[in-house]
């Protein structure tokens, strides 16, 4: 793996170094196809397009995208599980899912061809920064309904490098495998990467003697100081990888070795920036909400999917030689979604579980902290007055039973601390449900 090679050698050179005109002509053609395809193959999309008064045969220009209706997480939730799929299930070979705002998760599907597109998107971002067949890629994202593990698995296989699908957790084992198998590439969340570094230091493991060169880190927000720390401690270059299940998973965009903006795989995903309040398109360069339209997917194509991620699109050329445009790393969200250990959590999901439990008051506070570089989530909740003394006798048991309910609903361990009635501060205006104490934590 060498940065010199990476600068000259691209996986899909005719796309990665294409002129703007060529990219736009690919996008227009595929946008037209996608809109017609959605209209003809899905009743929900057809109704949305009709309601917006758009004739699917009259999409002639990229600017016409502004006429099309948005798709949101709520649309997926309301059509749970497969209502937005555009192929019969017999053609769908894989599903993934992530959490919805409340209740149902959002389910996404892939045909064989979609899987191949996904693998190619990931192979492209990896190859273009120098990953080659002789690399050994340790994937520490979880494998399951989350897209992180599987996306990188198929992408790395497509590239032809060796994959270690170790999944998340069991940090000592991560380190043993990393050392024994001589992993050269780490695919992970940034927070778990820092935790791995910390455990390594405890065991006296020196990363300069291991073989890691490159990390593809994403699935959650992270900062430049975190990058500096990761690169220093793990002796590797850390690149930001971004994606979301509704669009394809990881592989939507990724940094090059310049580490300044994430190149979007624009032949498959058309990016827009909109004003989150008015929904109006903003010019590239302005900060706003990222919206993506998939241009080639078949099982679940997304038209103008509102990511709720705040970013902007670069307008200048990248010195790496790739001409695919870049997005800034997401700098926040327009909603209250939290990402804890790679799991997307909405406060409303926690509330929904708590409010169904007898003997709890509807007064709670979600508390975010940092431990070992990993975000931790807990919830304080008041026990009702009538049963407080009775519940006090068996506090631990009650807390544990609530934690189990939260785990089965959300898939995340949320530490519950029961509080006496009327001890959680009341708000006079909009309730403050989240107390973020992560700043300043290690
Ligand atoms: O997190 C896909 C992914 C897996 C991306 C592995 C990168 C690596 P979801 O679970 O659907 O998909 O969550 C998507 O996570 O809308 C962002 O808010 C956030 N996110 C993902 N990558 C980044 C990143 C995967 N690099 C949501 N920086 C997105 C900041 C990120 N936020």
Coordinates of C-alpha atoms and ligand atoms in Angstrom, one line a residue:
X1 CA 0.0 0.0 0.0
X2 CA 1.6 3.3 -1.0
X3 CA 0.2 6.8 -1.3
X4 CA 2.2 7.2 -4.5
X5 CA 0.4 4.4 -6.2
X6 CA -2.9 5.5 -4.9
X7 CA -2.5 8.9 -6.4
X8 CA -2.2 7.5 -9.9
X9 CA -4.1 4.2 -9.8
X10 CA -7.9 4.2 -9.4
X11 CA -10.3 1.3 -9.2
X12 CA -12.7 2.8 -11.7
X13 CA -10.5 5.4 -13.4
X14 CA -13.1 6.4 -16.0
X15 CA -15.5 7.4 -13.2
X16 CA -13.1 8.6 -10.5
X17 CA -11.4 11.0 -12.9
X18 CA -14.3 11.8 -15.2
X19 CA -15.1 15.3 -16.2
X20 CA -18.0 17.1 -14.5
X21 CA -19.9 17.0 -17.8
X22 CA -19.5 13.2 -18.0
X23 CA -20.6 12.7 -14.4
X24 CA -23.6 14.9 -14.9
X25 CA -24.6 13.1 -18.0
X26 CA -24.4 9.7 -16.2
X27 CA -26.5 11.2 -13.3
X28 CA -29.2 12.6 -15.6
X29 CA -29.6 9.4 -17.5
X30 CA -29.8 7.3 -14.2
X31 CA -32.0 9.8 -12.5
X32 CA -34.5 9.6 -15.3
X33 CA -34.4 5.8 -15.1
X34 CA -34.7 5.8 -11.4
X35 CA -37.7 8.1 -11.3
X36 CA -39.6 6.1 -14.0
X37 CA -38.6 2.8 -12.3
X38 CA -39.9 3.9 -8.9
X39 CA -43.1 5.3 -10.5
X40 CA -43.8 2.1 -12.4
X41 CA -42.8 -0.4 -9.6
X42 CA -44.0 1.0 -6.3
X43 CA -47.5 2.4 -5.4
X44 CA -46.2 4.6 -2.6
X45 CA -43.6 6.2 -4.8
X46 CA -46.2 6.6 -7.6
X47 CA -48.6 8.4 -5.3
X48 CA -45.9 10.7 -3.9
X49 CA -44.7 11.6 -7.4
X50 CA -48.3 12.1 -8.6
X51 CA -49.1 14.2 -5.5
X52 CA -46.1 16.4 -6.3
X53 CA -47.6 16.9 -9.8
X54 CA -44.5 15.5 -11.5
X55 CA -44.6 13.7 -14.8
X56 CA -41.9 11.1 -14.5
X57 CA -41.2 11.3 -18.2
X58 CA -40.4 15.0 -17.8
X59 CA -37.2 14.8 -15.8
X60 CA -34.7 16.3 -18.2
X61 CA -32.1 18.0 -16.0
X62 CA -30.4 17.6 -12.7
X63 CA -32.2 20.7 -11.5
X64 CA -35.5 18.9 -12.1
X65 CA -34.7 16.9 -9.0
X66 CA -36.0 19.8 -6.9
X67 CA -39.5 19.0 -8.2
X68 CA -39.5 15.5 -6.8
X69 CA -40.9 14.7 -3.3
X70 CA -38.6 13.9 -0.4
X71 CA -38.4 10.4 1.2
X72 CA -37.9 10.3 5.0
X73 CA -37.3 7.8 7.7
X74 CA -41.0 8.1 8.5
X75 CA -41.9 6.9 5.0
X76 CA -39.8 3.8 5.7
X77 CA -41.4 3.3 9.1
X78 CA -44.9 3.7 7.8
X79 CA -44.3 1.2 5.0
X80 CA -42.6 -1.3 7.3
X81 CA -41.2 -3.7 6.5
X82 CA -41.0 -3.9 2.7
X83 CA -43.5 -1.3 1.4
X84 CA -40.9 0.9 -0.4
X85 CA -39.3 -2.0 -2.2
X86 CA -39.6 -1.9 -5.9
X87 CA -38.9 -5.5 -6.7
X88 CA -40.7 -8.6 -5.6
X89 CA -39.2 -10.2 -2.6
X90 CA -38.1 -13.1 -4.7
X91 CA -35.5 -10.8 -6.3
X92 CA -34.3 -9.4 -2.9
X93 CA -31.3 -11.4 -1.6
X94 CA -30.4 -9.4 1.5
X95 CA -32.1 -7.1 4.0
X96 CA -30.5 -4.8 6.6
X97 CA -32.2 -2.5 9.1
X98 CA -31.5 0.3 11.5
X99 CA -33.6 1.9 14.2
X100 CA -36.6 4.1 13.4
X101 CA -37.7 7.0 15.5
X102 CA -40.1 4.9 17.4
X103 CA -41.5 1.4 17.0
X104 CA -40.5 -0.2 13.8
X105 CA -36.9 -0.3 12.4
X106 CA -36.3 0.9 8.9
X107 CA -35.7 -2.0 6.6
X108 CA -33.7 -1.8 3.4
X109 CA -33.3 -4.5 0.7
X110 CA -30.8 -5.4 -2.0
X111 CA -31.0 -7.4 -5.2
X112 CA -27.9 -9.4 -6.4
X113 CA -27.1 -6.4 -8.6
X114 CA -27.5 -4.0 -5.7
X115 CA -25.1 -6.1 -3.6
X116 CA -22.6 -5.9 -6.5
X117 CA -22.9 -2.1 -6.7
X118 CA -22.4 -1.9 -3.0
X119 CA -19.3 -4.1 -3.1
X120 CA -17.9 -2.0 -6.0
X121 CA -18.5 1.3 -4.1
X122 CA -16.5 0.0 -1.2
X123 CA -13.8 -1.7 -3.3
X124 CA -13.4 1.7 -5.1
X125 CA -12.9 3.8 -1.9
X126 CA -10.5 1.2 -0.5
X127 CA -8.4 0.7 -3.7
X128 CA -8.2 4.4 -4.4
X129 CA -6.3 5.0 -1.2
X130 CA -4.0 2.1 -1.8
X131 CA -5.6 -1.1 -0.4
X132 CA -4.5 -4.0 -2.5
X133 CA -4.9 -7.8 -2.7
X134 CA -2.1 -8.4 -0.3
X135 CA -3.7 -6.4 2.4
X136 CA -5.3 -8.0 5.5
X137 CA -8.4 -6.2 6.5
X138 CA -9.8 -6.5 10.0
X139 CA -13.4 -5.6 10.2
X140 CA -14.4 -4.6 13.7
X141 CA -17.8 -3.2 12.7
X142 CA -20.6 -5.5 13.9
X143 CA -22.1 -8.1 11.5
X144 CA -25.9 -8.4 11.6
X145 CA -28.7 -6.1 10.5
X146 CA -26.2 -3.2 10.8
X147 CA -24.7 -2.5 7.3
X148 CA -21.2 -1.7 8.6
X149 CA -19.7 -5.2 8.8
X150 CA -21.3 -6.8 5.8
X151 CA -20.7 -3.8 3.5
X152 CA -17.0 -3.8 4.1
X153 CA -16.9 -7.6 3.9
X154 CA -18.3 -7.7 0.4
X155 CA -16.2 -4.7 -0.7
X156 CA -13.0 -6.1 0.6
X157 CA -13.8 -9.5 -1.1
X158 CA -14.5 -7.8 -4.3
X159 CA -11.1 -6.0 -4.1
X160 CA -9.5 -9.4 -3.4
X161 CA -7.8 -8.6 -0.1
X162 CA -8.0 -10.9 2.8
X163 CA -10.9 -10.2 5.2
X164 CA -11.0 -10.9 8.9
X165 CA -14.7 -10.5 9.8
X166 CA -14.0 -10.4 13.5
X167 CA -17.0 -8.1 14.3
X168 CA -17.1 -5.8 17.4
X169 CA -16.1 -6.5 21.0
X170 CA -13.7 -8.8 22.7
X171 CA -10.9 -6.3 22.6
X172 CA -8.1 -8.6 23.7
X173 CA -9.0 -11.0 20.9
X174 CA -9.0 -8.1 18.4
X175 CA -5.5 -7.3 19.4
X176 CA -4.3 -10.9 19.3
X177 CA -5.7 -11.4 15.8
X178 CA -4.4 -8.1 14.7
X179 CA -0.9 -9.1 15.8
X180 CA -0.9 -12.7 14.8
X181 CA -2.6 -12.3 11.4
X182 CA -0.7 -9.0 10.7
X183 CA -3.7 -6.9 9.9
X184 CA -2.8 -3.9 7.7
X185 CA -6.2 -2.3 7.5
X186 CA -8.7 -1.7 10.3
X187 CA -12.4 -1.0 9.6
X188 CA -14.1 0.3 12.7
X189 CA -15.9 3.1 14.5
X190 CA -13.5 5.8 15.7
X191 CA -14.6 5.4 19.4
X192 CA -14.0 1.7 19.4
X193 CA -10.6 2.2 17.7
X194 CA -9.5 4.5 20.5
X195 CA -10.6 1.9 23.1
X196 CA -8.6 -0.8 21.3
X197 CA -5.6 1.5 21.6
X198 CA -6.2 2.0 25.3
X199 CA -6.5 -1.8 26.0
X200 CA -3.3 -2.4 23.9
X201 CA -1.4 0.1 26.0
X202 CA -2.6 -1.7 29.2
X203 CA -1.1 -4.9 27.8
X204 CA 2.1 -3.1 26.7
X205 CA 1.3 -3.7 23.0
X206 CA 3.3 -1.3 20.8
X207 CA 1.5 -0.5 17.6
X208 CA 4.7 0.5 15.9
X209 CA 5.6 -3.1 15.9
X210 CA 2.2 -4.2 14.4
X211 CA 1.3 -3.8 10.8
X212 CA -1.7 -1.5 10.6
X213 CA -1.3 1.2 8.0
X214 CA -4.8 2.4 7.3
X215 CA -8.1 2.7 9.1
X216 CA -11.6 3.3 7.6
X217 CA -13.5 4.8 10.5
X218 CA -17.1 5.8 10.5
X219 CA -20.7 5.2 11.4
X220 CA -20.6 8.0 14.0
X221 CA -19.3 11.6 14.2
X222 CA -15.7 12.2 15.1
X223 CA -13.4 15.2 15.4
X224 CA -10.0 16.2 14.1
X225 CA -8.5 15.9 17.6
X226 CA -9.7 12.3 17.7
X227 CA -8.1 11.6 14.4
X228 CA -4.8 13.0 15.7
X229 CA -5.0 10.8 18.7
X230 CA -5.9 7.7 16.7
X231 CA -3.1 8.2 14.2
X232 CA -0.6 8.8 16.9
X233 CA -1.6 5.8 19.0
X234 CA -2.3 3.2 16.4
X235 CA 0.5 4.3 14.0
X236 CA -1.9 4.3 11.0
X237 CA -3.6 6.9 8.7
X238 CA -7.2 7.3 9.8
X239 CA -9.8 8.0 7.0
X240 CA -13.4 9.0 7.5
X241 CA -16.0 6.7 5.9
X242 CA -19.6 7.7 5.7
X243 CA -22.9 6.1 4.7
X244 CA -26.4 5.3 5.8
X245 CA -28.4 2.2 5.4
X246 CA -31.2 3.9 3.6
X247 CA -28.8 4.8 0.8
X248 CA -26.7 1.7 0.7
X249 CA -24.7 1.5 4.0
X250 CA -21.0 2.4 4.1
X251 CA -19.6 3.2 0.7
X252 CA -21.6 6.4 0.0
X253 CA -18.5 8.5 0.6
X254 CA -15.0 8.2 2.0
X255 CA -11.9 10.4 2.4
X256 CA -8.9 10.0 0.2
X257 CA -5.4 10.3 1.5
X258 CA -5.7 14.2 1.6
X259 CA -8.1 13.7 4.5
X260 CA -10.0 16.8 3.6
X261 CA -13.6 15.9 2.6
X262 CA -15.2 12.7 1.6
X263 CA -15.5 11.8 -2.1
X264 CA -19.0 10.8 -3.0
X265 CA -19.6 7.9 -5.3
X266 CA -21.6 10.2 -7.5
X267 CA -22.3 7.7 -10.3
X268 CA -24.6 5.9 -7.8
X269 CA -25.6 8.7 -5.3
X270 CA -26.7 12.1 -6.3
X271 CA -26.1 14.6 -3.4
X272 CA -28.1 17.7 -2.7
X273 CA -27.9 20.2 0.1
X274 CA -31.2 21.7 1.3
X275 CA -32.3 24.2 3.9
X276 CA -33.7 21.8 6.6
X277 CA -36.5 24.3 7.5
X278 CA -37.8 25.2 4.0
X279 CA -36.7 22.1 2.0
X280 CA -35.3 24.5 -0.6
X281 CA -32.1 23.4 -2.5
X282 CA -29.0 25.3 -1.6
X283 CA -26.0 25.8 -3.8
X284 CA -22.9 23.6 -3.3
X285 CA -20.7 25.2 -0.8
X286 CA -23.6 26.2 1.6
X287 CA -24.1 24.3 4.8
X288 CA -27.4 22.4 5.1
X289 CA -29.0 19.0 5.2
X290 CA -27.6 16.3 3.0
X291 CA -30.2 14.7 0.7
X292 CA -29.3 11.7 -1.5
X293 CA -31.0 10.1 -4.4
X294 CA -29.8 6.6 -5.4
X295 CA -29.2 6.3 -9.2
X296 CA -28.7 2.6 -9.7
X297 CA -30.3 0.6 -6.9
X298 CA -33.2 -1.6 -7.7
X299 CA -34.7 -3.3 -4.6
X300 CA -34.9 -0.1 -2.6
X301 CA -34.1 3.0 -4.6
X302 CA -34.3 6.2 -2.5
X303 CA -35.6 9.4 -4.1
X304 CA -34.4 12.6 -2.3
X305 CA -33.8 10.8 1.0
X306 CA -33.4 13.3 3.8
X307 CA -30.4 12.2 5.9
X308 CA -30.8 14.8 8.6
X309 CA -27.0 15.1 8.5
X310 CA -25.6 18.6 8.3
X311 CA -22.8 19.0 5.8
X312 CA -21.7 21.0 2.7
X313 CA -20.4 20.0 -0.7
X314 CA -16.9 21.1 -1.7
X315 CA -16.6 23.1 -4.9
X316 CA -12.8 22.9 -5.3
X317 CA -10.7 20.3 -7.0
X318 CA -9.0 17.6 -4.9
X319 CA -5.2 17.3 -5.2
X320 CA -5.6 13.5 -5.1
X321 CA -6.7 13.4 -8.7
X322 CA -10.2 12.1 -8.1
X323 CA -12.8 14.4 -9.6
X324 CA -15.8 12.9 -7.7
X325 CA -17.1 15.8 -5.5
X326 CA -16.5 15.8 -1.8
X327 CA -18.8 16.4 1.2
X328 CA -17.6 17.7 4.5
X329 CA -17.7 15.3 7.3
X330 CA -21.2 15.5 9.0
X331 CA -21.2 18.3 11.5
X332 CA -24.4 17.5 13.4
X333 CA -27.9 16.4 12.8
X334 CA -31.2 18.2 12.4
X335 CA -33.0 15.8 14.6
X336 CA -32.2 14.4 18.1
X337 CA -30.8 11.0 16.9
X338 CA -27.9 9.9 19.1
X339 CA -25.3 7.4 17.9
X340 CA -24.1 5.3 20.8
X341 CA -21.5 2.5 20.0
X342 CA -22.7 2.7 16.4
X343 CA -26.4 2.1 17.3
X344 CA -28.8 4.9 16.3
X345 CA -31.0 5.8 19.2
X346 CA -33.8 8.3 19.4
X347 CA -34.9 9.6 22.9
X348 CA -38.5 8.9 21.9
X349 CA -37.6 5.1 21.7
X350 CA -36.4 5.2 25.3
X351 CA -39.5 7.1 26.3
X352 CA -41.8 4.7 24.6
X353 CA -40.3 1.8 26.7
X354 CA -40.3 3.7 30.0
X355 CA -43.8 5.0 29.7
X356 CA -45.2 1.5 29.3
X357 CA -43.7 0.4 32.6
X358 CA -46.0 0.5 35.6
X359 CA -44.6 2.2 38.7
X360 CA -42.5 4.7 36.7
X361 CA -43.3 8.4 36.4
X362 CA -43.0 10.1 33.0
X363 CA -40.0 12.0 34.3
X364 CA -36.7 10.9 32.9
X365 CA -33.3 12.2 31.8
X366 CA -31.0 10.5 29.3
X367 CA -27.4 10.9 30.5
X368 CA -24.5 10.6 28.0
X369 CA -21.0 10.1 29.3
X370 CA -17.7 8.8 28.0
X371 CA -15.8 5.9 29.4
X372 CA -12.7 4.6 27.7
X373 CA -13.3 6.8 24.7
X374 CA -16.7 5.1 24.2
X375 CA -20.0 6.9 24.5
X376 CA -22.1 5.5 27.3
X377 CA -25.8 6.0 27.7
X378 CA -27.8 5.8 30.9
X379 CA -31.3 6.9 31.9
X380 CA -32.5 8.4 35.2
X381 CA -36.1 7.8 35.8
X382 CA -38.4 8.5 38.7
X383 CA -40.3 5.7 40.5
X384 CA -43.9 6.6 41.3
X385 CA -44.7 7.9 44.8
X386 CA -47.1 5.1 45.7
X387 CA -44.6 2.3 45.2
X388 CA -41.4 4.0 45.9
X389 CA -40.7 2.3 49.3
X390 CA -41.8 -1.1 48.0
X391 CA -39.6 -0.8 44.9
X392 CA -36.7 0.4 47.0
X393 CA -36.5 -3.0 48.6
X394 CA -35.8 -4.5 45.2
X395 CA -34.2 -1.6 43.4
X396 CA -31.5 -3.6 41.5
X397 CA -34.0 -6.1 40.3
X398 CA -36.4 -3.4 39.1
X399 CA -33.5 -1.5 37.3
X400 CA -32.3 -4.7 35.7
X401 CA -35.8 -5.6 34.4
X402 CA -36.1 -2.1 32.8
X403 CA -32.6 -2.4 31.3
X404 CA -33.7 -5.7 29.7
X405 CA -36.8 -4.1 28.3
X406 CA -34.7 -1.3 26.8
X407 CA -32.3 -3.8 25.4
X408 CA -34.9 -5.8 23.7
X409 CA -36.5 -2.7 22.1
X410 CA -33.3 -0.8 21.1
X411 CA -30.5 -3.4 21.1
X412 CA -28.3 -1.4 23.4
X413 CA -27.4 -1.6 27.0
X414 CA -28.8 1.5 28.7
X415 CA -27.9 1.8 32.4
X416 CA -31.0 2.6 34.4
X417 CA -30.8 4.6 37.6
X418 CA -34.1 4.8 39.5
X419 CA -34.7 8.1 41.3
X420 CA -37.0 9.2 44.1
X421 CA -40.2 11.0 43.0
X422 CA -39.8 14.7 42.1
X423 CA -36.0 14.7 42.0
X424 CA -35.5 15.1 38.3
X425 CA -35.5 18.8 37.4
X426 CA -38.7 19.8 35.6
X427 CA -38.5 22.1 32.6
X428 CA -40.6 25.2 32.2
X429 CA -40.4 25.2 28.5
X430 CA -39.4 22.4 26.1
X431 CA -38.4 19.4 28.1
X432 CA -34.7 18.8 28.3
X433 CA -34.4 15.0 27.9
X434 CA -30.7 14.6 27.2
X435 CA -27.8 15.6 29.4
X436 CA -24.7 15.3 27.4
X437 CA -21.7 15.0 29.7
X438 CA -19.3 13.7 27.1
X439 CA -17.3 16.9 26.6
X440 CA -14.2 16.8 28.6
X441 CA -14.5 13.1 29.3
X442 CA -11.5 11.0 28.1
Ligands
LIG1 O1 -23.8 3.9 10.0 C1 -23.4 3.1 7.8 C2 -22.0 3.0 8.0 C3 -21.4 1.9 8.5 C4 -21.2 4.1 7.7 C5 -20.0 1.8 8.7 C6 -19.8 4.1 7.8 C7 -19.2 2.9 8.3 P1 -26.8 3.8 9.8 O2 -26.7 2.8 10.9 O3 -28.0 3.8 8.9 O4 -25.6 3.5 8.8 O5 -26.5 5.2 10.3 C8 -26.4 6.3 9.5 O6 -24.9 7.4 10.9 O7 -27.0 9.4 8.8 C9 -25.0 9.7 10.2 O8 -25.8 10.4 11.1 C10 -24.1 8.7 10.9 N1 -22.8 8.4 10.3 C11 -22.4 7.4 9.5 N2 -21.1 7.6 9.1 C12 -20.7 8.8 9.7 C13 -19.5 9.5 9.7 C14 -24.2 3.5 9.0 N3 -18.4 9.1 9.1 C15 -26.1 7.6 10.2 N4 -19.5 10.7 10.4 C16 -25.8 8.8 9.3 C17 -20.6 11.1 11.1 C18 -21.8 9.3 10.5 N5 -21.7 10.5 11.1

